[in-house]
XYZ file of C-alpha atoms in Angstrom:
320
model
C 165.548 104.604 115.516
C 162.387 106.340 114.395
C 162.650 110.070 113.685
C 159.891 112.334 115.060
C 157.866 114.272 112.517
C 159.117 117.604 113.791
C 162.709 116.477 113.115
C 161.831 115.560 109.550
C 160.826 119.093 108.617
C 157.080 118.568 108.888
C 154.799 121.167 110.419
C 155.069 121.125 114.233
C 152.197 119.128 115.762
C 149.325 121.162 117.137
C 147.651 118.435 119.157
C 149.026 116.014 121.708
C 147.928 112.782 119.952
C 150.344 113.573 117.098
C 153.208 114.952 119.186
C 155.249 111.744 119.427
C 154.370 110.069 116.128
C 157.496 108.975 114.274
C 158.111 109.183 110.561
C 158.080 105.385 110.273
C 154.725 105.094 112.002
C 153.295 108.005 110.014
C 154.303 106.417 106.716
C 152.883 103.083 107.867
C 149.546 104.698 108.726
C 149.353 106.263 105.269
C 150.354 103.046 103.491
C 147.956 100.958 105.571
C 144.898 103.128 104.985
C 145.654 103.794 101.321
C 146.493 100.120 100.848
C 143.085 98.936 102.012
C 141.394 101.395 99.658
C 143.710 100.151 96.916
C 142.798 96.498 97.557
C 139.112 97.383 97.847
C 138.885 98.398 94.190
C 141.690 96.163 92.975
C 139.507 93.148 93.711
C 136.738 94.624 91.591
C 139.193 95.284 88.766
C 140.517 91.722 88.822
C 136.979 90.379 88.930
C 135.774 92.446 85.992
C 138.774 91.545 83.824
C 138.541 87.840 84.632
C 134.751 87.519 84.861
C 134.205 85.533 81.629
C 136.832 82.971 82.714
C 135.536 82.944 86.288
C 131.991 82.306 85.070
C 133.233 79.418 82.955
C 135.325 77.875 85.737
C 132.708 78.014 88.498
C 129.631 77.479 86.329
C 128.149 80.920 86.919
C 124.904 81.362 85.013
C 124.871 84.145 82.428
C 121.993 85.880 84.192
C 124.181 86.132 87.312
C 127.351 87.294 85.566
C 127.341 90.734 87.182
C 126.316 89.566 90.638
C 129.813 88.907 92.061
C 130.613 92.579 91.423
C 127.175 93.913 92.360
C 126.805 92.122 95.705
C 130.177 93.402 96.892
C 129.180 97.027 96.356
C 125.706 96.312 97.710
C 126.981 94.837 100.976
C 129.686 97.449 101.471
C 127.465 100.419 100.691
C 124.534 99.368 102.838
C 126.551 98.825 106.014
C 128.863 101.847 105.972
C 126.554 103.933 108.139
C 125.946 101.149 110.656
C 129.601 100.203 111.048
C 130.606 103.846 111.243
C 128.195 104.368 114.125
C 129.329 101.193 115.893
C 132.981 102.227 115.504
C 132.244 105.419 117.442
C 131.275 103.237 120.407
C 133.560 100.184 120.341
C 136.560 101.999 118.870
C 137.634 102.665 115.307
C 140.828 100.608 115.549
C 139.064 97.475 116.783
C 136.479 97.801 114.030
C 139.100 98.425 111.341
C 141.431 95.581 112.317
C 138.589 93.078 112.709
C 137.105 94.009 109.342
C 140.503 93.906 107.654
C 141.359 90.414 108.902
C 137.900 89.149 107.954
C 138.477 90.581 104.494
C 141.639 88.452 104.258
C 139.631 85.321 105.039
C 136.886 85.994 102.526
C 139.294 87.103 99.799
C 141.050 83.742 100.103
C 137.635 82.084 100.010
C 136.787 83.876 96.752
C 139.962 82.482 95.218
C 139.042 78.973 96.370
C 135.412 79.114 95.195
C 134.245 76.150 93.153
C 130.671 77.189 92.353
C 128.885 80.348 91.296
C 126.943 80.419 94.557
C 130.137 80.276 96.591
C 131.786 83.167 94.790
C 128.664 85.326 95.185
C 128.386 84.524 98.905
C 132.077 85.105 99.604
C 132.101 88.363 97.649
C 129.140 89.491 99.746
C 131.019 88.637 102.942
C 134.101 90.468 101.657
C 131.945 93.542 101.022
C 130.599 93.378 104.569
C 134.140 93.106 105.920
C 135.527 96.045 103.961
C 132.621 98.224 105.080
C 133.986 97.947 108.625
C 137.243 99.572 107.460
C 136.173 102.374 105.151
C 134.182 104.675 107.518
C 137.030 105.029 110.021
C 139.866 106.148 107.720
C 139.261 109.874 108.208
C 139.324 109.479 111.988
C 142.732 107.793 111.878
C 144.185 110.497 109.651
C 142.942 113.412 111.741
C 144.006 111.652 114.956
C 147.518 110.915 113.672
C 148.411 114.075 111.746
C 148.056 117.768 112.617
C 146.944 120.216 109.952
C 149.636 120.644 107.364
C 151.702 118.684 104.893
C 151.485 115.242 106.438
C 147.707 115.364 106.731
C 147.386 116.594 103.135
C 149.556 113.737 101.907
C 147.538 111.239 103.940
C 144.231 112.438 102.499
C 145.663 112.471 98.970
C 147.075 108.954 99.198
C 143.876 107.710 100.776
C 141.880 109.040 97.830
C 144.206 107.941 95.052
C 144.152 104.367 96.309
C 140.664 103.805 94.884
C 141.206 104.560 91.166
C 144.784 103.278 91.171
C 143.737 99.954 92.665
C 140.959 99.493 90.146
C 143.182 100.338 87.173
C 145.923 97.950 88.277
C 143.310 95.302 89.047
C 142.102 95.379 85.449
C 145.650 94.839 84.192
C 146.514 92.110 86.677
C 143.178 90.396 86.139
C 143.965 89.966 82.468
C 147.560 88.905 83.142
C 146.655 86.336 85.789
C 143.806 84.940 83.704
C 146.121 84.294 80.766
C 149.001 82.922 82.870
C 148.805 81.350 86.333
C 145.042 81.727 86.764
C 142.613 84.315 88.117
C 142.534 82.685 91.562
C 146.079 83.851 92.257
C 144.943 87.435 91.896
C 142.766 87.058 94.988
C 145.407 85.047 96.844
C 147.929 87.817 96.204
C 145.434 90.377 97.499
C 144.912 88.320 100.658
C 148.657 88.197 101.348
C 148.996 91.971 100.975
C 145.867 92.512 103.053
C 147.236 90.321 105.845
C 150.468 92.332 105.935
C 148.552 95.622 106.079
C 146.262 94.313 108.818
C 149.207 93.227 110.927
C 150.974 96.559 110.426
C 147.788 98.357 111.458
C 147.904 96.796 114.923
C 151.143 98.691 115.555
C 150.587 101.859 113.562
C 146.942 102.911 113.814
C 146.077 105.114 116.801
C 143.299 104.301 119.224
C 140.275 106.413 118.377
C 137.412 106.201 120.823
C 135.117 108.380 122.878
C 135.728 107.847 126.610
C 132.612 107.070 128.603
C 131.728 105.662 131.996
C 128.944 103.619 130.430
C 129.499 100.020 129.394
C 129.939 99.577 125.668
C 126.800 97.424 125.473
C 124.746 100.224 126.982
C 126.353 102.762 124.672
C 125.483 100.615 121.667
C 121.866 100.617 122.771
C 121.606 104.298 123.716
C 124.062 106.242 121.558
C 123.318 104.850 118.107
C 120.298 105.691 115.994
C 119.570 102.071 115.124
C 116.207 102.777 113.515
C 117.702 105.437 111.267
C 120.604 103.150 110.366
C 118.294 100.261 109.518
C 115.900 102.464 107.536
C 118.670 103.907 105.366
C 120.502 100.581 104.969
C 117.354 98.704 103.975
C 116.355 101.477 101.570
C 119.742 101.435 99.855
C 119.805 97.646 99.857
C 116.405 97.330 98.199
C 117.213 100.039 95.670
C 120.536 98.477 94.703
C 118.964 95.017 94.592
C 116.331 96.147 92.117
C 118.956 97.853 89.972
C 121.124 94.723 90.078
C 118.175 92.569 89.040
C 117.540 94.732 85.996
C 121.115 94.289 84.746
C 120.229 90.897 83.260
C 117.121 92.287 81.545
C 115.659 95.782 81.667
C 112.165 94.277 81.384
C 112.444 93.037 84.980
C 111.871 96.576 86.191
C 108.221 96.010 85.340
C 107.891 92.840 87.428
C 105.496 93.159 90.386
C 108.273 92.178 92.791
C 110.632 94.830 91.448
C 107.933 97.493 91.570
C 107.030 96.586 95.152
C 110.644 96.612 96.341
C 111.321 99.888 94.550
C 108.239 101.457 96.140
C 109.352 100.362 99.608
C 112.857 101.728 98.980
C 111.524 105.118 97.883
C 109.133 105.249 100.843
C 111.973 104.561 103.285
C 114.194 107.186 101.658
C 111.398 109.750 101.979
C 110.744 108.756 105.597
C 114.408 109.015 106.603
C 114.675 112.844 106.908
C 111.422 112.926 108.868
C 112.880 110.407 111.313
C 116.058 112.489 111.589
C 113.959 115.540 112.425
C 112.021 113.553 115.045
C 115.210 112.289 116.703
C 116.750 115.758 116.766
C 113.608 117.324 118.218
C 113.588 114.732 121.010
C 117.272 115.288 121.759
C 118.168 111.753 120.722
C 121.059 110.554 118.523
C 120.408 111.121 114.819
C 122.355 109.157 112.224
C 122.673 112.068 109.765
C 121.111 115.219 111.245
C 119.218 117.246 108.648
C 121.153 120.387 109.576
C 124.255 118.920 107.917
C 122.646 119.295 104.504
C 122.305 123.045 105.046
C 126.092 123.248 104.985
C 126.918 124.041 101.354
C 130.440 122.622 101.578
C 129.264 119.319 103.028
C 126.451 118.929 100.502
C 128.596 119.806 97.489
C 131.354 117.411 98.566
C 128.834 114.591 99.002
C 127.362 115.303 95.558
C 130.802 115.355 93.935
C 131.816 112.069 95.557
C 128.519 110.486 94.534
C 128.934 111.494 90.890
C 132.582 110.392 90.783
C 131.823 106.962 92.178
C 128.738 106.573 89.994
C 130.792 107.216 86.867
C 133.591 104.886 87.998
C 131.247 102.027 88.850
C 129.318 102.440 85.606
C 132.517 102.443 83.581
C 133.619 99.066 84.928
C 130.637 97.318 83.359
C 131.230 98.915 79.963
C 134.874 97.835 80.159
C 133.773 94.242 80.665
C 131.729 94.389 77.461
């Protein structure tokens, strides 16, 4: 029989949602959330380590060598804000479970890819799927655990999953490539992902904002769709231009690259003005400008940005 947290010596719960959470369910929540983060970067590690063999097996052109890795980050990064906003309306658990199971499907598809186009498309779809899971992790942790030891452990494990998954992915990518084949790396990931997704149905709490409005109406009225699209398109165009220049730095001078870069910069500049407009009108704002006046919030965002920038840059040097 499951043992309540308070009987296991943890800090007594301070909020009703966490009052009856057992140790078994608490551990499962931590493993599930950290596991998805682990698999998120593990796939990139396997891909980077096995990329020369993958390119040879599926006939991936040399100019597109970095695209399987780039499109995954591109798709995931551009849709985080949109899926996070949608999760607030339809429910974080529904969004997380749906994205996780879709990630299983597309991870298997990556392992079965026979052409370069297929592996790029399926990696893009996998990035879209994982972006439905990542924005909701903090909500699950704060909903499940009161302030104290359990919540600290949950946040720590959730964070360590990223670098640990990538490091192990590099090792396993090399091992699988030299033994049973790189495809089994993705098949193994899909099996683990399926187990985590199934466990999540039982363990993850329901996180939603009660409302008398229908969810379709809430989607239309309670989400800053214009702000979400502006930021997503801006990031997408910017990352696309940067990805294009990976094959040759001279492409940055192409008229198409210059035009796309100009549009991306213009949208990024317009975004805070739109946030100010929405706030002044009393409408939902995707990222209200007042958040950036909070020194803690801004410094944390900057630190996370620099950490991820260094990690993502390192993976390409490792491949060389």
